[in-house]
mmCIF file with all atom_site columns, C-alpha atoms in Angstrom:
data_model
loop_
_atom_site.group_PDB
_atom_site.id
_atom_site.type_symbol
_atom_site.label_atom_id
_atom_site.label_alt_id
_atom_site.label_comp_id
_atom_site.label_asym_id
_atom_site.label_entity_id
_atom_site.label_seq_id
_atom_site.pdbx_PDB_ins_code
_atom_site.Cartn_x
_atom_site.Cartn_y
_atom_site.Cartn_z
_atom_site.occupancy
_atom_site.B_iso_or_equiv
_atom_site.pdbx_formal_charge
_atom_site.auth_seq_id
_atom_site.auth_comp_id
_atom_site.auth_asym_id
_atom_site.auth_atom_id
_atom_site.pdbx_PDB_model_num
ATOM 1   C CA . MET B 1 1   ? 0.000   0.000  0.000  1.00 54.00 ? 21  MET B CA 1
ATOM 2   C CA . ASN B 1 2   ? 1.464   3.372  -1.052 1.00 63.00 ? 22  ASN B CA 1
ATOM 3   C CA . LEU B 1 3   ? 1.164   6.807  0.536  1.00 65.00 ? 23  LEU B CA 1
ATOM 4   C CA . TYR B 1 4   ? -1.689  7.763  -1.780 1.00 68.00 ? 24  TYR B CA 1
ATOM 5   C CA . ASP B 1 5   ? -3.771  4.804  -0.591 1.00 66.00 ? 25  ASP B CA 1
ATOM 6   C CA . LEU B 1 6   ? -2.967  5.557  3.040  1.00 65.00 ? 26  LEU B CA 1
ATOM 7   C CA . PHE B 1 7   ? -3.500  9.323  3.152  1.00 67.00 ? 27  PHE B CA 1
ATOM 8   C CA . LEU B 1 8   ? -5.429  10.511 0.106  1.00 70.00 ? 28  LEU B CA 1
ATOM 9   C CA . LYS B 1 9   ? -7.615  7.761  -1.351 1.00 75.00 ? 29  LYS B CA 1
ATOM 10  C CA . PRO B 1 10  ? -10.132 7.779  1.545  1.00 72.00 ? 30  PRO B CA 1
ATOM 11  C CA . TYR B 1 11  ? -10.875 11.444 0.785  1.00 75.00 ? 31  TYR B CA 1
ATOM 12  C CA . GLU B 1 12  ? -12.317 10.521 -2.603 1.00 78.00 ? 32  GLU B CA 1
ATOM 13  C CA . SER B 1 13  ? -15.526 9.530  -0.822 1.00 76.00 ? 33  SER B CA 1
ATOM 14  C CA . TYR B 1 14  ? -15.648 12.531 1.537  1.00 80.00 ? 34  TYR B CA 1
ATOM 15  C CA . THR B 1 15  ? -17.636 15.675 0.968  1.00 83.00 ? 35  THR B CA 1
ATOM 16  C CA . THR B 1 16  ? -15.854 18.973 0.441  1.00 87.00 ? 36  THR B CA 1
ATOM 17  C CA . ILE B 1 17  ? -17.169 20.323 3.742  1.00 87.00 ? 37  ILE B CA 1
ATOM 18  C CA . GLN B 1 18  ? -15.815 17.281 5.636  1.00 85.00 ? 38  GLN B CA 1
ATOM 19  C CA . ILE B 1 19  ? -12.342 17.825 4.161  1.00 86.00 ? 39  ILE B CA 1
ATOM 20  C CA . ILE B 1 20  ? -12.423 21.563 4.890  1.00 91.00 ? 40  ILE B CA 1
ATOM 21  C CA . LEU B 1 21  ? -13.585 21.027 8.476  1.00 90.00 ? 41  LEU B CA 1
ATOM 22  C CA . GLU B 1 22  ? -10.844 18.470 9.147  1.00 87.00 ? 42  GLU B CA 1
ATOM 23  C CA . ALA B 1 23  ? -8.202  20.804 7.680  1.00 89.00 ? 43  ALA B CA 1
ATOM 24  C CA . ILE B 1 24  ? -9.417  23.732 9.815  1.00 94.00 ? 44  ILE B CA 1
ATOM 25  C CA . ALA B 1 25  ? -9.606  21.566 12.951 1.00 92.00 ? 45  ALA B CA 1
ATOM 26  C CA . SER B 1 26  ? -6.067  20.246 12.366 1.00 88.00 ? 46  SER B CA 1
ATOM 27  C CA . THR B 1 27  ? -4.657  23.727 11.762 1.00 92.00 ? 47  THR B CA 1
ATOM 28  C CA . PHE B 1 28  ? -6.135  25.146 14.959 1.00 94.00 ? 48  PHE B CA 1
ATOM 29  C CA . GLY B 1 29  ? -5.049  22.016 16.830 1.00 90.00 ? 49  GLY B CA 1
ATOM 30  C CA . ILE B 1 30  ? -1.434  22.603 15.809 1.00 91.00 ? 50  ILE B CA 1
ATOM 31  C CA . LEU B 1 31  ? -1.723  26.278 16.769 1.00 94.00 ? 51  LEU B CA 1
ATOM 32  C CA . SER B 1 32  ? -3.074  25.239 20.162 1.00 93.00 ? 52  SER B CA 1
ATOM 33  C CA . VAL B 1 33  ? -0.115  22.936 20.842 1.00 91.00 ? 53  VAL B CA 1
ATOM 34  C CA . TYR B 1 34  ? 2.290   25.686 19.746 1.00 93.00 ? 54  TYR B CA 1
ATOM 35  C CA . PHE B 1 35  ? 0.762   28.140 22.229 1.00 93.00 ? 55  PHE B CA 1
ATOM 36  C CA . SER B 1 36  ? 0.834   25.437 24.917 1.00 92.00 ? 56  SER B CA 1
ATOM 37  C CA . ILE B 1 37  ? 4.574   24.952 24.409 1.00 92.00 ? 57  ILE B CA 1
ATOM 38  C CA . LYS B 1 38  ? 5.025   28.697 24.834 1.00 90.00 ? 58  LYS B CA 1
ATOM 39  C CA . LYS B 1 39  ? 2.843   28.628 27.977 1.00 89.00 ? 59  LYS B CA 1
ATOM 40  C CA . ASN B 1 40  ? 0.623   31.141 26.202 1.00 90.00 ? 60  ASN B CA 1
ATOM 41  C CA . ILE B 1 41  ? -3.040  31.396 27.179 1.00 89.00 ? 61  ILE B CA 1
ATOM 42  C CA . TRP B 1 42  ? -4.036  31.393 23.488 1.00 93.00 ? 62  TRP B CA 1
ATOM 43  C CA . VAL B 1 43  ? -3.705  27.621 23.754 1.00 91.00 ? 63  VAL B CA 1
ATOM 44  C CA . TYR B 1 44  ? -7.322  27.595 24.899 1.00 92.00 ? 64  TYR B CA 1
ATOM 45  C CA . PRO B 1 45  ? -9.280  29.706 22.362 1.00 93.00 ? 65  PRO B CA 1
ATOM 46  C CA . THR B 1 46  ? -7.471  28.013 19.470 1.00 95.00 ? 66  THR B CA 1
ATOM 47  C CA . GLY B 1 47  ? -7.965  24.628 21.117 1.00 92.00 ? 67  GLY B CA 1
ATOM 48  C CA . ILE B 1 48  ? -11.689 25.204 21.593 1.00 94.00 ? 68  ILE B CA 1
ATOM 49  C CA . ILE B 1 49  ? -12.168 25.801 17.857 1.00 94.00 ? 69  ILE B CA 1
ATOM 50  C CA . SER B 1 50  ? -10.266 22.607 17.030 1.00 93.00 ? 70  SER B CA 1
ATOM 51  C CA . THR B 1 51  ? -11.963 20.366 19.582 1.00 92.00 ? 71  THR B CA 1
ATOM 52  C CA . ALA B 1 52  ? -15.457 21.621 18.797 1.00 92.00 ? 72  ALA B CA 1
ATOM 53  C CA . LEU B 1 53  ? -14.951 20.747 15.125 1.00 93.00 ? 73  LEU B CA 1
ATOM 54  C CA . TYR B 1 54  ? -13.507 17.334 16.003 1.00 89.00 ? 74  TYR B CA 1
ATOM 55  C CA . VAL B 1 55  ? -16.569 16.483 18.094 1.00 90.00 ? 75  VAL B CA 1
ATOM 56  C CA . TYR B 1 56  ? -18.530 16.421 14.845 1.00 88.00 ? 76  TYR B CA 1
ATOM 57  C CA . ILE B 1 57  ? -15.798 14.822 12.716 1.00 85.00 ? 77  ILE B CA 1
ATOM 58  C CA . LEU B 1 58  ? -15.036 11.968 15.120 1.00 81.00 ? 78  LEU B CA 1
ATOM 59  C CA . PHE B 1 59  ? -18.698 11.196 15.732 1.00 83.00 ? 79  PHE B CA 1
ATOM 60  C CA . VAL B 1 60  ? -19.244 10.874 11.978 1.00 81.00 ? 80  VAL B CA 1
ATOM 61  C CA . PHE B 1 61  ? -16.279 8.484  11.693 1.00 76.00 ? 81  PHE B CA 1
ATOM 62  C CA . GLY B 1 62  ? -17.353 6.356  14.652 1.00 72.00 ? 82  GLY B CA 1
ATOM 63  C CA . LEU B 1 63  ? -14.526 7.179  17.060 1.00 68.00 ? 83  LEU B CA 1
ATOM 64  C CA . LEU B 1 64  ? -16.838 7.685  20.016 1.00 72.00 ? 84  LEU B CA 1
ATOM 65  C CA . GLY B 1 65  ? -14.090 7.706  22.609 1.00 65.00 ? 85  GLY B CA 1
ATOM 66  C CA . ASP B 1 66  ? -12.223 10.513 20.888 1.00 70.00 ? 86  ASP B CA 1
ATOM 67  C CA . CYS B 1 67  ? -15.540 12.277 20.266 1.00 80.00 ? 87  CYS B CA 1
ATOM 68  C CA . MET B 1 68  ? -16.167 12.194 24.017 1.00 76.00 ? 88  MET B CA 1
ATOM 69  C CA . ILE B 1 69  ? -12.674 13.386 24.826 1.00 73.00 ? 89  ILE B CA 1
ATOM 70  C CA . ASN B 1 70  ? -13.102 16.360 22.512 1.00 82.00 ? 90  ASN B CA 1
ATOM 71  C CA . ILE B 1 71  ? -16.317 17.311 24.294 1.00 88.00 ? 91  ILE B CA 1
ATOM 72  C CA . TYR B 1 72  ? -14.285 17.067 27.490 1.00 82.00 ? 92  TYR B CA 1
ATOM 73  C CA . TYR B 1 73  ? -11.462 19.078 25.875 1.00 81.00 ? 93  TYR B CA 1
ATOM 74  C CA . THR B 1 74  ? -13.877 21.870 25.046 1.00 88.00 ? 94  THR B CA 1
ATOM 75  C CA . ILE B 1 75  ? -15.194 22.001 28.610 1.00 88.00 ? 95  ILE B CA 1
ATOM 76  C CA . MET B 1 76  ? -11.717 21.608 30.128 1.00 83.00 ? 96  MET B CA 1
ATOM 77  C CA . SER B 1 77  ? -10.376 24.334 27.831 1.00 87.00 ? 97  SER B CA 1
ATOM 78  C CA . ILE B 1 78  ? -12.828 26.771 29.374 1.00 90.00 ? 98  ILE B CA 1
ATOM 79  C CA . TYR B 1 79  ? -11.780 25.556 32.849 1.00 87.00 ? 99  TYR B CA 1
ATOM 80  C CA . GLY B 1 80  ? -8.079  25.783 31.954 1.00 87.00 ? 100 GLY B CA 1
ATOM 81  C CA . TRP B 1 81  ? -8.578  29.226 30.415 1.00 89.00 ? 101 TRP B CA 1
ATOM 82  C CA . ILE B 1 82  ? -9.992  30.438 33.723 1.00 90.00 ? 102 ILE B CA 1
ATOM 83  C CA . LEU B 1 83  ? -7.170  28.834 35.756 1.00 86.00 ? 103 LEU B CA 1
ATOM 84  C CA . TRP B 1 84  ? -4.438  30.202 33.503 1.00 87.00 ? 104 TRP B CA 1
ATOM 85  C CA . SER B 1 85  ? -6.023  33.666 33.573 1.00 86.00 ? 105 SER B CA 1
ATOM 86  C CA . LYS B 1 86  ? -5.903  33.678 37.371 1.00 84.00 ? 106 LYS B CA 1
ATOM 87  C CA . SER B 1 87  ? -2.321  32.376 37.434 1.00 78.00 ? 107 SER B CA 1
ATOM 88  C CA . SER B 1 88  ? -0.829  34.727 34.856 1.00 72.00 ? 108 SER B CA 1
ATOM 89  C CA . GLU B 1 89  ? 0.767   38.003 35.827 1.00 73.00 ? 109 GLU B CA 1
ATOM 90  C CA . ASP B 1 90  ? 0.647   39.362 32.269 1.00 74.00 ? 110 ASP B CA 1
ATOM 91  C CA . ASN B 1 91  ? -2.638  37.606 31.355 1.00 68.00 ? 111 ASN B CA 1
ATOM 92  C CA . ILE B 1 92  ? -0.766  35.648 28.671 1.00 74.00 ? 112 ILE B CA 1
ATOM 93  C CA . HIS B 1 93  ? 1.976   33.425 30.140 1.00 80.00 ? 113 HIS B CA 1
ATOM 94  C CA . VAL B 1 94  ? 2.005   31.105 33.182 1.00 83.00 ? 114 VAL B CA 1
ATOM 95  C CA . GLU B 1 95  ? 4.538   29.352 35.418 1.00 88.00 ? 115 GLU B CA 1
ATOM 96  C CA . VAL B 1 96  ? 4.705   25.548 35.528 1.00 90.00 ? 116 VAL B CA 1
ATOM 97  C CA . SER B 1 97  ? 5.495   22.906 38.159 1.00 93.00 ? 117 SER B CA 1
ATOM 98  C CA . TRP B 1 98  ? 5.905   19.144 38.593 1.00 95.00 ? 118 TRP B CA 1
ATOM 99  C CA . ALA B 1 99  ? 2.969   16.983 39.706 1.00 95.00 ? 119 ALA B CA 1
ATOM 100 C CA . ASN B 1 100 ? 2.894   15.920 43.354 1.00 95.00 ? 120 ASN B CA 1
ATOM 101 C CA . LYS B 1 101 ? 1.501   12.741 44.943 1.00 95.00 ? 121 LYS B CA 1
ATOM 102 C CA . LYS B 1 102 ? -2.022  14.182 45.142 1.00 95.00 ? 122 LYS B CA 1
ATOM 103 C CA . ASP B 1 103 ? -1.930  15.094 41.455 1.00 95.00 ? 123 ASP B CA 1
ATOM 104 C CA . TRP B 1 104 ? -0.873  11.563 40.501 1.00 96.00 ? 124 TRP B CA 1
ATOM 105 C CA . LEU B 1 105 ? -3.588  9.978  42.628 1.00 97.00 ? 125 LEU B CA 1
ATOM 106 C CA . PHE B 1 106 ? -6.254  12.100 40.935 1.00 96.00 ? 126 PHE B CA 1
ATOM 107 C CA . SER B 1 107 ? -4.698  11.403 37.528 1.00 96.00 ? 127 SER B CA 1
ATOM 108 C CA . THR B 1 108 ? -4.954  7.666  38.208 1.00 96.00 ? 128 THR B CA 1
ATOM 109 C CA . PHE B 1 109 ? -8.588  8.081  39.239 1.00 96.00 ? 129 PHE B CA 1
ATOM 110 C CA . LEU B 1 110 ? -9.361  9.973  36.001 1.00 92.00 ? 130 LEU B CA 1
ATOM 111 C CA . PHE B 1 111 ? -7.622  7.326  33.909 1.00 95.00 ? 131 PHE B CA 1
ATOM 112 C CA . VAL B 1 112 ? -9.518  4.405  35.444 1.00 95.00 ? 132 VAL B CA 1
ATOM 113 C CA . LEU B 1 113 ? -12.831 6.290  35.363 1.00 93.00 ? 133 LEU B CA 1
ATOM 114 C CA . SER B 1 114 ? -12.346 7.103  31.690 1.00 88.00 ? 134 SER B CA 1
ATOM 115 C CA . LEU B 1 115 ? -11.507 3.498  30.803 1.00 91.00 ? 135 LEU B CA 1
ATOM 116 C CA . GLY B 1 116 ? -14.772 2.395  32.390 1.00 92.00 ? 136 GLY B CA 1
ATOM 117 C CA . LEU B 1 117 ? -16.987 5.090  30.869 1.00 87.00 ? 137 LEU B CA 1
ATOM 118 C CA . VAL B 1 118 ? -15.634 4.803  27.325 1.00 84.00 ? 138 VAL B CA 1
ATOM 119 C CA . SER B 1 119 ? -15.861 0.996  27.486 1.00 89.00 ? 139 SER B CA 1
ATOM 120 C CA . VAL B 1 120 ? -19.541 1.300  28.403 1.00 89.00 ? 140 VAL B CA 1
ATOM 121 C CA . ILE B 1 121 ? -20.121 3.635  25.468 1.00 84.00 ? 141 ILE B CA 1
ATOM 122 C CA . TYR B 1 122 ? -18.506 1.185  23.065 1.00 84.00 ? 142 TYR B CA 1
ATOM 123 C CA . TYR B 1 123 ? -20.589 -1.633 24.572 1.00 89.00 ? 143 TYR B CA 1
ATOM 124 C CA . TYR B 1 124 ? -23.678 0.297  23.502 1.00 87.00 ? 144 TYR B CA 1
ATOM 125 C CA . LYS B 1 125 ? -22.167 1.528  20.208 1.00 81.00 ? 145 LYS B CA 1
ATOM 126 C CA . PRO B 1 126 ? -24.689 -0.370 17.988 1.00 83.00 ? 146 PRO B CA 1
ATOM 127 C CA . PHE B 1 127 ? -27.531 1.269  19.951 1.00 85.00 ? 147 PHE B CA 1
ATOM 128 C CA . ILE B 1 128 ? -25.929 4.715  19.616 1.00 77.00 ? 148 ILE B CA 1
ATOM 129 C CA . ASP B 1 129 ? -25.231 4.223  15.885 1.00 73.00 ? 149 ASP B CA 1
ATOM 130 C CA . ASN B 1 130 ? -28.890 3.280  15.436 1.00 76.00 ? 150 ASN B CA 1
ATOM 131 C CA . GLN B 1 131 ? -29.900 6.735  16.686 1.00 72.00 ? 151 GLN B CA 1
ATOM 132 C CA . PHE B 1 132 ? -30.666 5.372  20.171 1.00 78.00 ? 152 PHE B CA 1
ATOM 133 C CA . GLN B 1 133 ? -33.392 3.045  18.902 1.00 85.00 ? 153 GLN B CA 1
ATOM 134 C CA . MET B 1 134 ? -33.364 -0.446 20.405 1.00 88.00 ? 154 MET B CA 1
ATOM 135 C CA . THR B 1 135 ? -34.408 -3.354 18.210 1.00 90.00 ? 155 THR B CA 1
ATOM 136 C CA . PHE B 1 136 ? -34.001 -7.100 18.589 1.00 88.00 ? 156 PHE B CA 1
ATOM 137 C CA . GLU B 1 137 ? -31.055 -7.110 16.173 1.00 88.00 ? 157 GLU B CA 1
ATOM 138 C CA . ILE B 1 138 ? -29.400 -4.191 17.956 1.00 88.00 ? 158 ILE B CA 1
ATOM 139 C CA . LYS B 1 139 ? -29.869 -5.850 21.337 1.00 89.00 ? 159 LYS B CA 1
ATOM 140 C CA . LYS B 1 140 ? -28.063 -8.953 20.073 1.00 88.00 ? 160 LYS B CA 1
ATOM 141 C CA . ALA B 1 141 ? -25.237 -6.804 18.747 1.00 87.00 ? 161 ALA B CA 1
ATOM 142 C CA . LEU B 1 142 ? -24.503 -5.151 22.110 1.00 90.00 ? 162 LEU B CA 1
ATOM 143 C CA . GLY B 1 143 ? -21.184 -6.044 23.645 1.00 88.00 ? 163 GLY B CA 1
ATOM 144 C CA . PHE B 1 144 ? -17.512 -5.870 22.733 1.00 88.00 ? 164 PHE B CA 1
ATOM 145 C CA . GLY B 1 145 ? -17.475 -8.354 19.849 1.00 86.00 ? 165 GLY B CA 1
ATOM 146 C CA . HIS B 1 146 ? -17.972 -5.595 17.265 1.00 79.00 ? 166 HIS B CA 1
ATOM 147 C CA . LEU B 1 147 ? -14.888 -3.647 18.387 1.00 82.00 ? 167 LEU B CA 1
ATOM 148 C CA . ASP B 1 148 ? -11.744 -3.682 16.251 1.00 82.00 ? 168 ASP B CA 1
ATOM 149 C CA . TRP B 1 149 ? -8.197  -2.851 17.346 1.00 84.00 ? 169 TRP B CA 1
ATOM 150 C CA . ALA B 1 150 ? -8.691  0.850  16.557 1.00 81.00 ? 170 ALA B CA 1
ATOM 151 C CA . ASN B 1 151 ? -11.721 1.007  18.860 1.00 82.00 ? 171 ASN B CA 1
ATOM 152 C CA . TRP B 1 152 ? -9.743  -0.526 21.731 1.00 87.00 ? 172 TRP B CA 1
ATOM 153 C CA . LEU B 1 153 ? -6.894  1.912  21.118 1.00 87.00 ? 173 LEU B CA 1
ATOM 154 C CA . ASP B 1 154 ? -9.474  4.685  21.142 1.00 83.00 ? 174 ASP B CA 1
ATOM 155 C CA . VAL B 1 155 ? -10.587 3.624  24.625 1.00 86.00 ? 175 VAL B CA 1
ATOM 156 C CA . PHE B 1 156 ? -6.973  3.698  25.820 1.00 90.00 ? 176 PHE B CA 1
ATOM 157 C CA . THR B 1 157 ? -5.939  6.975  24.178 1.00 89.00 ? 177 THR B CA 1
ATOM 158 C CA . THR B 1 158 ? -9.090  8.694  25.408 1.00 86.00 ? 178 THR B CA 1
ATOM 159 C CA . SER B 1 159 ? -8.043  7.925  28.975 1.00 90.00 ? 179 SER B CA 1
ATOM 160 C CA . ILE B 1 160 ? -4.472  9.075  28.319 1.00 93.00 ? 180 ILE B CA 1
ATOM 161 C CA . PHE B 1 161 ? -5.590  12.382 26.806 1.00 90.00 ? 181 PHE B CA 1
ATOM 162 C CA . LEU B 1 162 ? -8.085  12.935 29.611 1.00 88.00 ? 182 LEU B CA 1
ATOM 163 C CA . VAL B 1 163 ? -5.248  12.910 32.146 1.00 93.00 ? 183 VAL B CA 1
ATOM 164 C CA . GLY B 1 164 ? -2.993  14.986 29.888 1.00 93.00 ? 184 GLY B CA 1
ATOM 165 C CA . MET B 1 165 ? -5.620  17.697 29.480 1.00 88.00 ? 185 MET B CA 1
ATOM 166 C CA . TRP B 1 166 ? -6.262  17.898 33.223 1.00 91.00 ? 186 TRP B CA 1
ATOM 167 C CA . GLN B 1 167 ? -2.535  18.099 34.028 1.00 94.00 ? 187 GLN B CA 1
ATOM 168 C CA . MET B 1 168 ? -2.087  20.811 31.397 1.00 92.00 ? 188 MET B CA 1
ATOM 169 C CA . ALA B 1 169 ? -4.869  22.870 32.979 1.00 89.00 ? 189 ALA B CA 1
ATOM 170 C CA . LYS B 1 170 ? -2.979  22.467 36.269 1.00 92.00 ? 190 LYS B CA 1
ATOM 171 C CA . ARG B 1 171 ? 0.235   23.530 34.493 1.00 92.00 ? 191 ARG B CA 1
ATOM 172 C CA . LYS B 1 172 ? 2.103   20.300 35.307 1.00 95.00 ? 192 LYS B CA 1
ATOM 173 C CA . VAL B 1 173 ? 5.226   19.454 33.299 1.00 95.00 ? 193 VAL B CA 1
ATOM 174 C CA . GLU B 1 174 ? 4.248   15.779 33.099 1.00 96.00 ? 194 GLU B CA 1
ATOM 175 C CA . ASN B 1 175 ? 1.206   16.554 30.957 1.00 95.00 ? 195 ASN B CA 1
ATOM 176 C CA . TRP B 1 176 ? 3.500   16.308 27.912 1.00 96.00 ? 196 TRP B CA 1
ATOM 177 C CA . ILE B 1 177 ? 4.324   12.672 28.653 1.00 96.00 ? 197 ILE B CA 1
ATOM 178 C CA . PHE B 1 178 ? 0.670   11.744 28.235 1.00 96.00 ? 198 PHE B CA 1
ATOM 179 C CA . TRP B 1 179 ? 0.393   13.745 25.008 1.00 95.00 ? 199 TRP B CA 1
ATOM 180 C CA . ILE B 1 180 ? 3.514   12.033 23.574 1.00 96.00 ? 200 ILE B CA 1
ATOM 181 C CA . ILE B 1 181 ? 2.184   8.532  24.273 1.00 96.00 ? 201 ILE B CA 1
ATOM 182 C CA . GLY B 1 182 ? -1.328  9.278  23.025 1.00 94.00 ? 202 GLY B CA 1
ATOM 183 C CA . ASP B 1 183 ? -0.202  11.161 19.905 1.00 94.00 ? 203 ASP B CA 1
ATOM 184 C CA . ILE B 1 184 ? 2.092   8.349  18.748 1.00 95.00 ? 204 ILE B CA 1
ATOM 185 C CA . ILE B 1 185 ? -0.662  5.755  19.205 1.00 93.00 ? 205 ILE B CA 1
ATOM 186 C CA . CYS B 1 186 ? -3.170  7.894  17.303 1.00 90.00 ? 206 CYS B CA 1
ATOM 187 C CA . VAL B 1 187 ? -1.108  8.054  14.089 1.00 90.00 ? 207 VAL B CA 1
ATOM 188 C CA . PRO B 1 188 ? -1.878  4.494  12.848 1.00 88.00 ? 208 PRO B CA 1
ATOM 189 C CA . MET B 1 189 ? -5.376  4.646  14.322 1.00 86.00 ? 209 MET B CA 1
ATOM 190 C CA . MET B 1 190 ? -6.326  7.721  12.292 1.00 84.00 ? 210 MET B CA 1
ATOM 191 C CA . ILE B 1 191 ? -4.792  6.265  9.101  1.00 84.00 ? 211 ILE B CA 1
ATOM 192 C CA . TYR B 1 192 ? -6.880  3.122  9.648  1.00 83.00 ? 212 TYR B CA 1
ATOM 193 C CA . LYS B 1 193 ? -10.008 5.229  10.053 1.00 78.00 ? 213 LYS B CA 1
ATOM 194 C CA . GLY B 1 194 ? -9.302  7.126  6.836  1.00 80.00 ? 214 GLY B CA 1
ATOM 195 C CA . LEU B 1 195 ? -8.416  10.442 8.471  1.00 78.00 ? 215 LEU B CA 1
ATOM 196 C CA . GLY B 1 196 ? -5.111  11.098 6.735  1.00 80.00 ? 216 GLY B CA 1
ATOM 197 C CA . ILE B 1 197 ? -4.973  14.817 7.515  1.00 79.00 ? 217 ILE B CA 1
ATOM 198 C CA . THR B 1 198 ? -5.542  14.090 11.189 1.00 81.00 ? 218 THR B CA 1
ATOM 199 C CA . SER B 1 199 ? -2.863  11.358 11.216 1.00 87.00 ? 219 SER B CA 1
ATOM 200 C CA . VAL B 1 200 ? -0.322  13.891 9.880  1.00 87.00 ? 220 VAL B CA 1
ATOM 201 C CA . GLN B 1 201 ? -1.495  16.270 12.597 1.00 85.00 ? 221 GLN B CA 1
ATOM 202 C CA . TYR B 1 202 ? -0.696  13.645 15.240 1.00 91.00 ? 222 TYR B CA 1
ATOM 203 C CA . ILE B 1 203 ? 2.787   13.140 13.779 1.00 93.00 ? 223 ILE B CA 1
ATOM 204 C CA . ILE B 1 204 ? 3.349   16.882 14.162 1.00 91.00 ? 224 ILE B CA 1
ATOM 205 C CA . PHE B 1 205 ? 1.793   16.754 17.641 1.00 91.00 ? 225 PHE B CA 1
ATOM 206 C CA . SER B 1 206 ? 4.244   14.019 18.691 1.00 95.00 ? 226 SER B CA 1
ATOM 207 C CA . ILE B 1 207 ? 7.252   16.110 17.657 1.00 95.00 ? 227 ILE B CA 1
ATOM 208 C CA . MET B 1 208 ? 5.832   19.240 19.292 1.00 93.00 ? 228 MET B CA 1
ATOM 209 C CA . ALA B 1 209 ? 5.018   17.334 22.491 1.00 95.00 ? 229 ALA B CA 1
ATOM 210 C CA . PHE B 1 210 ? 8.678   16.301 22.900 1.00 95.00 ? 230 PHE B CA 1
ATOM 211 C CA . LYS B 1 211 ? 9.665   19.931 22.417 1.00 94.00 ? 231 LYS B CA 1
ATOM 212 C CA . GLY B 1 212 ? 6.996   21.059 24.887 1.00 94.00 ? 232 GLY B CA 1
ATOM 213 C CA . TYR B 1 213 ? 8.204   18.660 27.555 1.00 96.00 ? 233 TYR B CA 1
ATOM 214 C CA . PHE B 1 214 ? 11.800  19.911 27.428 1.00 95.00 ? 234 PHE B CA 1
ATOM 215 C CA . GLU B 1 215 ? 10.764  23.577 27.220 1.00 93.00 ? 235 GLU B CA 1
ATOM 216 C CA . TRP B 1 216 ? 8.469   23.273 30.272 1.00 94.00 ? 236 TRP B CA 1
ATOM 217 C CA . LYS B 1 217 ? 11.129  21.286 32.132 1.00 94.00 ? 237 LYS B CA 1
ATOM 218 C CA . ASN B 1 218 ? 13.768  23.935 31.445 1.00 93.00 ? 238 ASN B CA 1
ATOM 219 C CA . SER B 1 219 ? 11.316  26.718 32.280 1.00 89.00 ? 239 SER B CA 1
ATOM 220 C CA . PHE B 1 220 ? 10.674  25.219 35.727 1.00 88.00 ? 240 PHE B CA 1
ATOM 221 C CA . ARG B 1 221 ? 14.406  24.769 36.304 1.00 88.00 ? 241 ARG B CA 1
ATOM 222 C CA . ASN B 1 222 ? 15.158  28.375 35.356 1.00 83.00 ? 242 ASN B CA 1
ATOM 223 C CA . SER B 1 223 ? 12.412  29.750 37.597 1.00 78.00 ? 243 SER B CA 1
ATOM 224 C CA . ASN B 1 224 ? 13.833  28.074 40.710 1.00 68.00 ? 244 ASN B CA 1
#
């Protein structure tokens, strides 16, 4: 399989508006990560545009876990925007710190909770895909037998990103570790789902996340 088949061929069946929306969402997503690296509060308004668009895109393509996480991203972006505003002396940049034991305990709780909730959603995926109408055939289809490897990865990455987003709102250096792991996993998953533009976005995200980790780490070191 060549690069055309992997990244471009799926778009032959997409509408123009779907392609445009994915391109806009990816662009604002990259801008959001850039502002996050710079500890700039514009990470949130740009991120909100991206995540709101991806709620629609991911629902259409059946990635319910990532659809949920983008709803969470949108809500958490508002929460993080408020926290960063209160913690910024110039209303633009913030100081960062390392997570403590309490932060890790809550992060573990969020991860486990997310695994459970997203698994339940995938259990009922046939019911959801049928516009929440229960029939005899749909009832028989409930369960985990209909999930493929991308769906299971979606459950896992959703939980990873959930923790990463919360730690970013709290301005913890370790948030980048979660983004690195999740971004790398999402590259093959998005290619498999036919979202080539988004898979390229996650490649860029992975590189930027490494840069973000070292910049935040050095920033904390220089401030102490």
